[in-house]
Amino acid sequence: MKLITAIIKPFKLDETREALTGIGVQGMTVSEVKGFGRQKGHTEIYRGAEYSVSFIPKVMIQAAVSDDIADTAVETIRSAAETGEIGDGKIFVSEITKAVRIRTGETDEEAL
Amino acid sequence: MKLITAIIKPFKLDETREALTGIGVQGMTVSEVKGFGRQKGHTEIYRGAEYSVSFIPKVMIQAAVSDDIADTAVETIRSAAETGEIGDGKIFVSEITKAVRIRTGETDEEAL
Amino acid sequence: MKLITAIIKPFKLDETREALTGIGVQGMTVSEVKGFGRQKGHTEIYRGAEYSVSFIPKVMIQAAVSDDIADTAVETIRSAAETGEIGDGKIFVSEITKAVRIRTGETDEEAL
Amino acid sequence: MKIMKTRYAASVMAARIAAPMAAFAAVMTPAIAFAADAPPKLDSGDTAWMLTSTAIVLLMTIPGIALFYGGMVRKKNILTTLMQSFAICCLISVLWMVAGYSLAFTAGGSFVGGLGKMFLSGLKVDDLSGTIPESVFITFQMTFAIITPALITGAFAERMKFSAMLWFVGLWSLVVYAPICYSVWGGGFLGKAGVLDFAGGTVVHINSGIAALVAALVIGKRVGYGKEVIAPHNLVLTVIGGSLLWVGWFGFNAGSAVAANGTAGMAMLVTQIATAGAALAWMCCEWMTHKKPTVLGIVSGAVAGLVAVTPAAGFVDPMGSLFIGIIAGTVCFWGATWLKPKLGFDDSLDVFAVHGLGGITGAILTGVFAVKAIGGTSGMLEGNAGQVWLQLYGVSVTLVYSGIATFILLKVIDAVIGLRTDEQTEREGLDLVLHGETVP
Amino acid sequence: MKIMKTRYAASVMAARIAAPMAAFAAVMTPAIAFAADAPPKLDSGDTAWMLTSTAIVLLMTIPGIALFYGGMVRKKNILTTLMQSFAICCLISVLWMVAGYSLAFTAGGSFVGGLGKMFLSGLKVDDLSGTIPESVFITFQMTFAIITPALITGAFAERMKFSAMLWFVGLWSLVVYAPICYSVWGGGFLGKAGVLDFAGGTVVHINSGIAALVAALVIGKRVGYGKEVIAPHNLVLTVIGGSLLWVGWFGFNAGSAVAANGTAGMAMLVTQIATAGAALAWMCCEWMTHKKPTVLGIVSGAVAGLVAVTPAAGFVDPMGSLFIGIIAGTVCFWGATWLKPKLGFDDSLDVFAVHGLGGITGAILTGVFAVKAIGGTSGMLEGNAGQVWLQLYGVSVTLVYSGIATFILLKVIDAVIGLRTDEQTEREGLDLVLHGETVP
Amino acid sequence: MKIMKTRYAASVMAARIAAPMAAFAAVMTPAIAFAADAPPKLDSGDTAWMLTSTAIVLLMTIPGIALFYGGMVRKKNILTTLMQSFAICCLISVLWMVAGYSLAFTAGGSFVGGLGKMFLSGLKVDDLSGTIPESVFITFQMTFAIITPALITGAFAERMKFSAMLWFVGLWSLVVYAPICYSVWGGGFLGKAGVLDFAGGTVVHINSGIAALVAALVIGKRVGYGKEVIAPHNLVLTVIGGSLLWVGWFGFNAGSAVAANGTAGMAMLVTQIATAGAALAWMCCEWMTHKKPTVLGIVSGAVAGLVAVTPAAGFVDPMGSLFIGIIAGTVCFWGATWLKPKLGFDDSLDVFAVHGLGGITGAILTGVFAVKAIGGTSGMLEGNAGQVWLQLYGVSVTLVYSGIATFILLKVIDAVIGLRTDEQTEREGLDLVLHGETVP
Ligand SMILES: Nc1ncnc2c1ncn2[C@@H]1O[C@H](COP(=O)(O)OP(=O)(O)O)[C@@H](O)[C@H]1O
Ligand SMILES: Nc1ncnc2c1ncn2[C@@H]1O[C@H](COP(=O)(O)OP(=O)(O)O)[C@@H](O)[C@H]1O
Ligand SMILES: Nc1ncnc2c1ncn2[C@@H]1O[C@H](COP(=O)(O)OP(=O)(O)O)[C@@H](O)[C@H]1O
């Protein structure tokens, strides 16, 4: 099984979620994160003092999927989350050695 | 070493943490996340406009453990976090190739 | 490629980020997390009722880097985030099998 | 002794004509009223109440409206929303001093006043307006001039340029607010015709409500409207704002008696009852149609009740106000939850549904429920059906004039500097892009 | 001049008996008071102050109590908590108009008033209550009728059904509040017996405090109470609420003079001193026992002081009020931090400790510190030990009647529709389940 | 009629010298004032307004200043910041009763008053201060004594020990505030010399502003200042606080007329205009220099305007106040955004820039714009250049005395118990370490 971690623009979350369920991914976990990268941050001014804020709000999606749909899932996320502008984000894939569904105790592919 | 990632119901956090320390896991990192899965979300209504909120608040525990207690840890989390109802969450296990304790520079098992 | 996950003290974030960009790491993703470990939590008192809060605010940095700079990156984070006091945090390294830049579709090392 | 008492009565008479709010107020201390020819004198009790009323009507805008609206927008636009109310408070204060008060309250034509009091020149410490210092009357009226455009901002929330907003509001205040205010309260044709508007149902609420509808249509829907979740980000702020509106409205309605007397007391009482009735009505409608009573609903209902009882406050009795409240709560609920989606415009925070429809409902019902023994005029239930037609006349004039003038103003500003922020700004949030600040 | 003095004294005597609220307060403009038989006249200054007092007592409930309580619950229940205060404000306003005012303030038996003023029928613009319009008196008293049940909601926070809450509060207001109010202030047996209660120590605080205790016992503990962390989610709201309570309490206590005179002034001054004393006392107790002075502590202490000085406000001098404050702060601290855990009930936001114990402390100490030259009655320190017994009598009657009646009401409602939400709802939060709204 | 006029004028003259607060204000109810030797009588209207003013000036500190400042600190110090204002409110209330009022307002030397009214002993219900009860005057002045040190806390925010803060504030109130207050308003040398200070430009704002500057210098910069991001954590709170300051300031300035009359009305009007002008000025300066108008900017500007018009409120006309506002907004903007970074001290929330510079600007401009017909004294524009020198004299004395005394107090406290928390505490946040509470 693979764990797909995608960091995307927040307003693309709903679209991406729908795309993923569209290809049969039934679960995912999302966190609010802040990203640093090529996309520049912004400046805030308080009584003349300028603060440059280098981190930009992003959303991180983590989805565990079976090996066979991993590539499809990556491509699905990529096309759903793309705007073509800088800061669209990244997708990382890594290996999971075990998965368990807490409610039932089912493991691995059955647990996803 | 293994990284155990568990997504559980928020009110089960304290119980799970205690169960883990019970078997000798001395550290863990927790984040607030939102989950999407079989458990249905809910509907919020604002002046007649209904919004369906599909993500549900969950808590994600990440704990790095040595290989030998990994299975016990997974089982410990599973039984502590279980309520038997839909939405109890998942546990994923993956491989860590290196661990470092920042304060001392100790590495791997010693760093956990 | 490696995914470096570092859990550090919040006020060390800026220093660490600068150290990482110093060695050529061009992107990273940060989340606010709560940590449990050797460092003790604190007690809050509300109308005489004491609550012990065992989780401490930390920041988690995740950075995907190419294999060749992984070790340097770990060491860079370690020295930037160190204060020498308990609770400085951990660094974990794991394997990434694939990386994609959403905007361009570039993959792996090119995507970082 | 006798002379002093007489003047009091005279001042009340003067207030009836010169001071709009007092319109047809009863002479409240009958035993004291002997002769009609003495000049009015300052009454410290009336003055005390009007100073207080001024303070709490200001509270309605900052932070009242600011928070009421601020809680309903998305977090990325909260500061922008607060800023609009705050900046309007500042801008209109200056404009009111420069020309607004003069246009609204000095003798002039039948539609707009003169320019004799521009810059408040010649104002003296002991100038009176009825039984209170004119300085107090000016400031009290200023707070009405402030809140009216601040209400409109709810319609174009989350997408208007700050500069365009300032231009619009400033011009609107002089071109729309001042004339309507003069026409109803300053000696103009609507007041003379006998249109009843105790505290601003027409001048403030219908006026801002129709302007809001026009603004929503001209500026267009928010990006993602109807597709993405655009939900209130923090209803705690909305509840605080709504509560402060309620409390401050006592200054608005009971203050419009321009005296601390029985009319003021009755206005306060009926305000409370109508508001409660409307809040419960909205809540019940919601409970029945959507299964759950909501906080946003009950607070919205309360504001609808406050709006509807505004024109009626000095004219109706407690039972009448209860009916006005219940009807207004129901009508505004229908406007916000059925009519708006049906017609499909994005009046973001329902200014038209609450202030426009609420104001119209209240204006008409004032004609129905007015009680002669309370405010000197009978309504339909006391056999004076003509009053309803008079009220409809006032409503129509306001809708037409304010609607058209607002449309022209917005189109001109749009042509010159543009009304709307670009899509990217709307995505990132106006707080950050327009003001360089955020609430994390 | 002498005549005036006499009238003044008489009025204070009257106040002592028929309570300060009573309509027949002194004519405060002495120059006008020539003969003892002149009918009371409207005083615009008194009216101004009572209009203001009404507004700021309303502010105590919305948003005062709403925020004070809202900050102390968990985030998932914040809107529910705000909603309770807001809905109570609406519901009681209507019920007070329908029957509450009549039951509490028209001539009747010795325990409850008559029904002659149901629906406020027959109320005229120039009806007076002492020197102010009766409409103002009705609205002022309405705000007291609103805040009393709103206080109780702190006891059953985070677990009561909204529908059950509405039923309970509505019935309680008619069955418990109105009779107690009548008995003390409306001409009933407690007032006649000479029980002193300037602004509601008995009527409002002991009454709500004991009802809160009973409610906490009947409804039971929150899920996880004593096991999980159930800590205040945002004390900023609590500080805002507490501050608004303090400010509004000037209307509560000084407004209870029903005039803008020396009694009102003294009531305001002693209110300020007692509150400050109690806040510092609670803070010091905390600092000594738990090592840290807390924000929640100092604000709680302030409320305890406000409660305790409520019955005393028109009767004691500054030094007396300082002692009352310090003692009340200490007693309530002990009640909330020692007694409650000891007895083990879940009065979630310490309504009994603060309002019940604070009210009892204040009622008794009023009997101790009353100064004849201030309010017309001597307390124990001036040799009138009997006053303390009278005060205890008032306290006991209220505790017994309110306690039993509350118990019966809750049991009946529980049997018919159920008081409590289910465990699942409590876990997820009442905001979402009952109202379909959340604060993220 | 003539007699009345004369008395009125006389009273204004008195106000010019002994200041509006002064106890011996005019008898405002003309009909009652037949002879010059009649004793002053209670006026219920004046009393009503002063009761109200007291309530809303209290609102300025809790929750006004508390929130205004609380929004500007980092989240980890929000409760500490609120706690400071709240605890000051409690502490000063008690100290004012114990000795402060006596030192500030009983006959004494030329610099400080006597001890005859310690513990307010001997205060009677019908003691008057002009036309209002002395109890009201005491409480009104108490709210001024409270807000002044509360303002200072902005300078040492986020790093002072709570215990040290209490000692400092308590001593400062007796050693600095009471004498300055006496000197200007209580019958002391500055008032006698003819220094104009209507509502506290010198007593409150310059006094707290210079103390703030000294405190910032003595306690030193916050850890990380100039290196890390130390930005306001929630400007919503700041907007609420700023708005409440604005509303409450009506009590501050118009209340300083100690009557509900034309002076109060004019004070309210010019307060509104100056505030609006200053807010717009700051906003425009910012828009031009930093490209973006900010919420923090416009609110800061409003406070600057409120400060600057404080000494002027009863002496200038609307046009004058507009100029005062615009100038003050610009000066304070320059102080906060240019001067402070230039000089490099960490006056954390810009107390000196806003209250110090704003107060100085206002004090001087009062000497420029004073209008004889309004407040009885001519300013420079009416040919009385000497008034400007008098104003500078008042400013200088206050700067020197308050500056030195504050320095000594802080140094002594530092030596005895230490002023500052340790670095670890500053890192973790004072909320948690000092008070054991946090806002998540
Ligand atoms: N090496 C990396 N490791 C982890 N996260 C990264 C890395 N590089 C970028 N990111 C994440 O991806 C986001 C977008 O990256 P950025 O370089 O700004 O634009 P783009 O993806 O268009 O190249 C960043 O904000 C950050 O959250
Ligand atoms: N494939 C997945 N990858 C990542 N997280 C998942 C996945 N499936 C479920 N989750 C997480 O587990 C939570 C519970 O899953 P759900 O399907 O609702 O119930 P259950 O665990 O009882 O089957 C989800 O809310 C989500 O956070
Ligand atoms: N086994 C672990 N797995 C995941 N995170 C850990 C683990 N141990 C520690 N951490 C994280 O590192 C932080 C610091 O650890 P702690 O034991 O308190 O101090 P130190 O790193 O100095 O030994 C913890 O707060 C937690 O977030």
mmCIF file of C-alpha atoms in Angstrom, chain E residues 275-302 304 325-326 328-330 332-333 337, chain F residues 83-84 86-88 90-91 162-163 165-167 434-435 437:
data_model
loop_
_atom_site.group_PDB
_atom_site.id
_atom_site.type_symbol
_atom_site.label_atom_id
_atom_site.label_comp_id
_atom_site.label_asym_id
_atom_site.label_seq_id
_atom_site.Cartn_x
_atom_site.Cartn_y
_atom_site.Cartn_z
ATOM 1 C CA THR E 275 -17.115 44.663 43.594
ATOM 2 C CA ALA E 276 -13.498 45.729 43.682
ATOM 3 C CA GLY E 277 -13.122 44.349 47.189
ATOM 4 C CA ALA E 278 -14.604 40.994 46.301
ATOM 5 C CA ALA E 279 -12.501 40.658 43.170
ATOM 6 C CA LEU E 280 -9.319 41.354 45.088
ATOM 7 C CA ALA E 281 -10.392 38.998 47.856
ATOM 8 C CA TRP E 282 -11.010 36.097 45.460
ATOM 9 C CA MET E 283 -7.721 36.835 43.706
ATOM 10 C CA CYS E 284 -5.807 36.830 46.988
ATOM 11 C CA CYS E 285 -7.426 33.619 48.201
ATOM 12 C CA GLU E 286 -6.407 32.012 44.955
ATOM 13 C CA TRP E 287 -2.918 33.413 45.047
ATOM 14 C CA MET E 288 -2.417 31.984 48.504
ATOM 15 C CA THR E 289 -3.977 28.587 47.960
ATOM 16 C CA HIS E 290 -3.099 27.801 44.353
ATOM 17 C CA LYS E 291 -0.004 29.979 43.936
ATOM 18 C CA LYS E 292 -1.381 31.888 40.980
ATOM 19 C CA PRO E 293 -3.897 34.681 40.631
ATOM 20 C CA THR E 294 -6.124 33.919 37.664
ATOM 21 C CA VAL E 295 -8.227 35.962 35.293
ATOM 22 C CA LEU E 296 -11.179 33.683 35.821
ATOM 23 C CA GLY E 297 -10.739 34.141 39.548
ATOM 24 C CA ILE E 298 -10.685 37.904 39.618
ATOM 25 C CA VAL E 299 -13.659 38.148 37.283
ATOM 26 C CA SER E 300 -15.596 35.585 39.312
ATOM 27 C CA GLY E 301 -14.787 37.558 42.441
ATOM 28 C CA ALA E 302 -16.082 40.729 40.855
ATOM 29 C CA ALA E 304 -19.569 37.698 43.563
ATOM 30 C CA GLY E 325 -17.224 42.745 49.145
ATOM 31 C CA ILE E 326 -14.278 41.181 50.885
ATOM 32 C CA ALA E 328 -18.464 37.749 49.747
ATOM 33 C CA GLY E 329 -15.369 37.255 47.594
ATOM 34 C CA THR E 330 -13.973 34.895 50.180
ATOM 35 C CA CYS E 332 -17.869 32.469 47.066
ATOM 36 C CA PHE E 333 -14.277 31.414 46.435
ATOM 37 C CA THR E 337 -13.297 25.744 44.912
ATOM 38 C CA MET F 83 -5.965 40.889 33.691
ATOM 39 C CA GLN F 84 -3.891 44.029 34.062
ATOM 40 C CA PHE F 86 -9.212 44.359 35.265
ATOM 41 C CA ALA F 87 -7.010 44.193 38.340
ATOM 42 C CA ILE F 88 -6.194 47.892 38.060
ATOM 43 C CA CYS F 90 -10.306 46.768 41.274
ATOM 44 C CA LEU F 91 -7.197 48.030 42.993
ATOM 45 C CA PHE F 162 1.956 40.885 37.812
ATOM 46 C CA SER F 163 2.982 41.613 41.394
ATOM 47 C CA MET F 165 2.583 45.830 38.145
ATOM 48 C CA LEU F 166 0.211 45.994 41.103
ATOM 49 C CA TRP F 167 2.765 47.724 43.317
ATOM 50 C CA LEU F 434 1.890 33.866 35.727
ATOM 51 C CA HIS F 435 -1.760 32.944 35.701
ATOM 52 C CA GLU F 437 -4.481 29.849 32.106
#
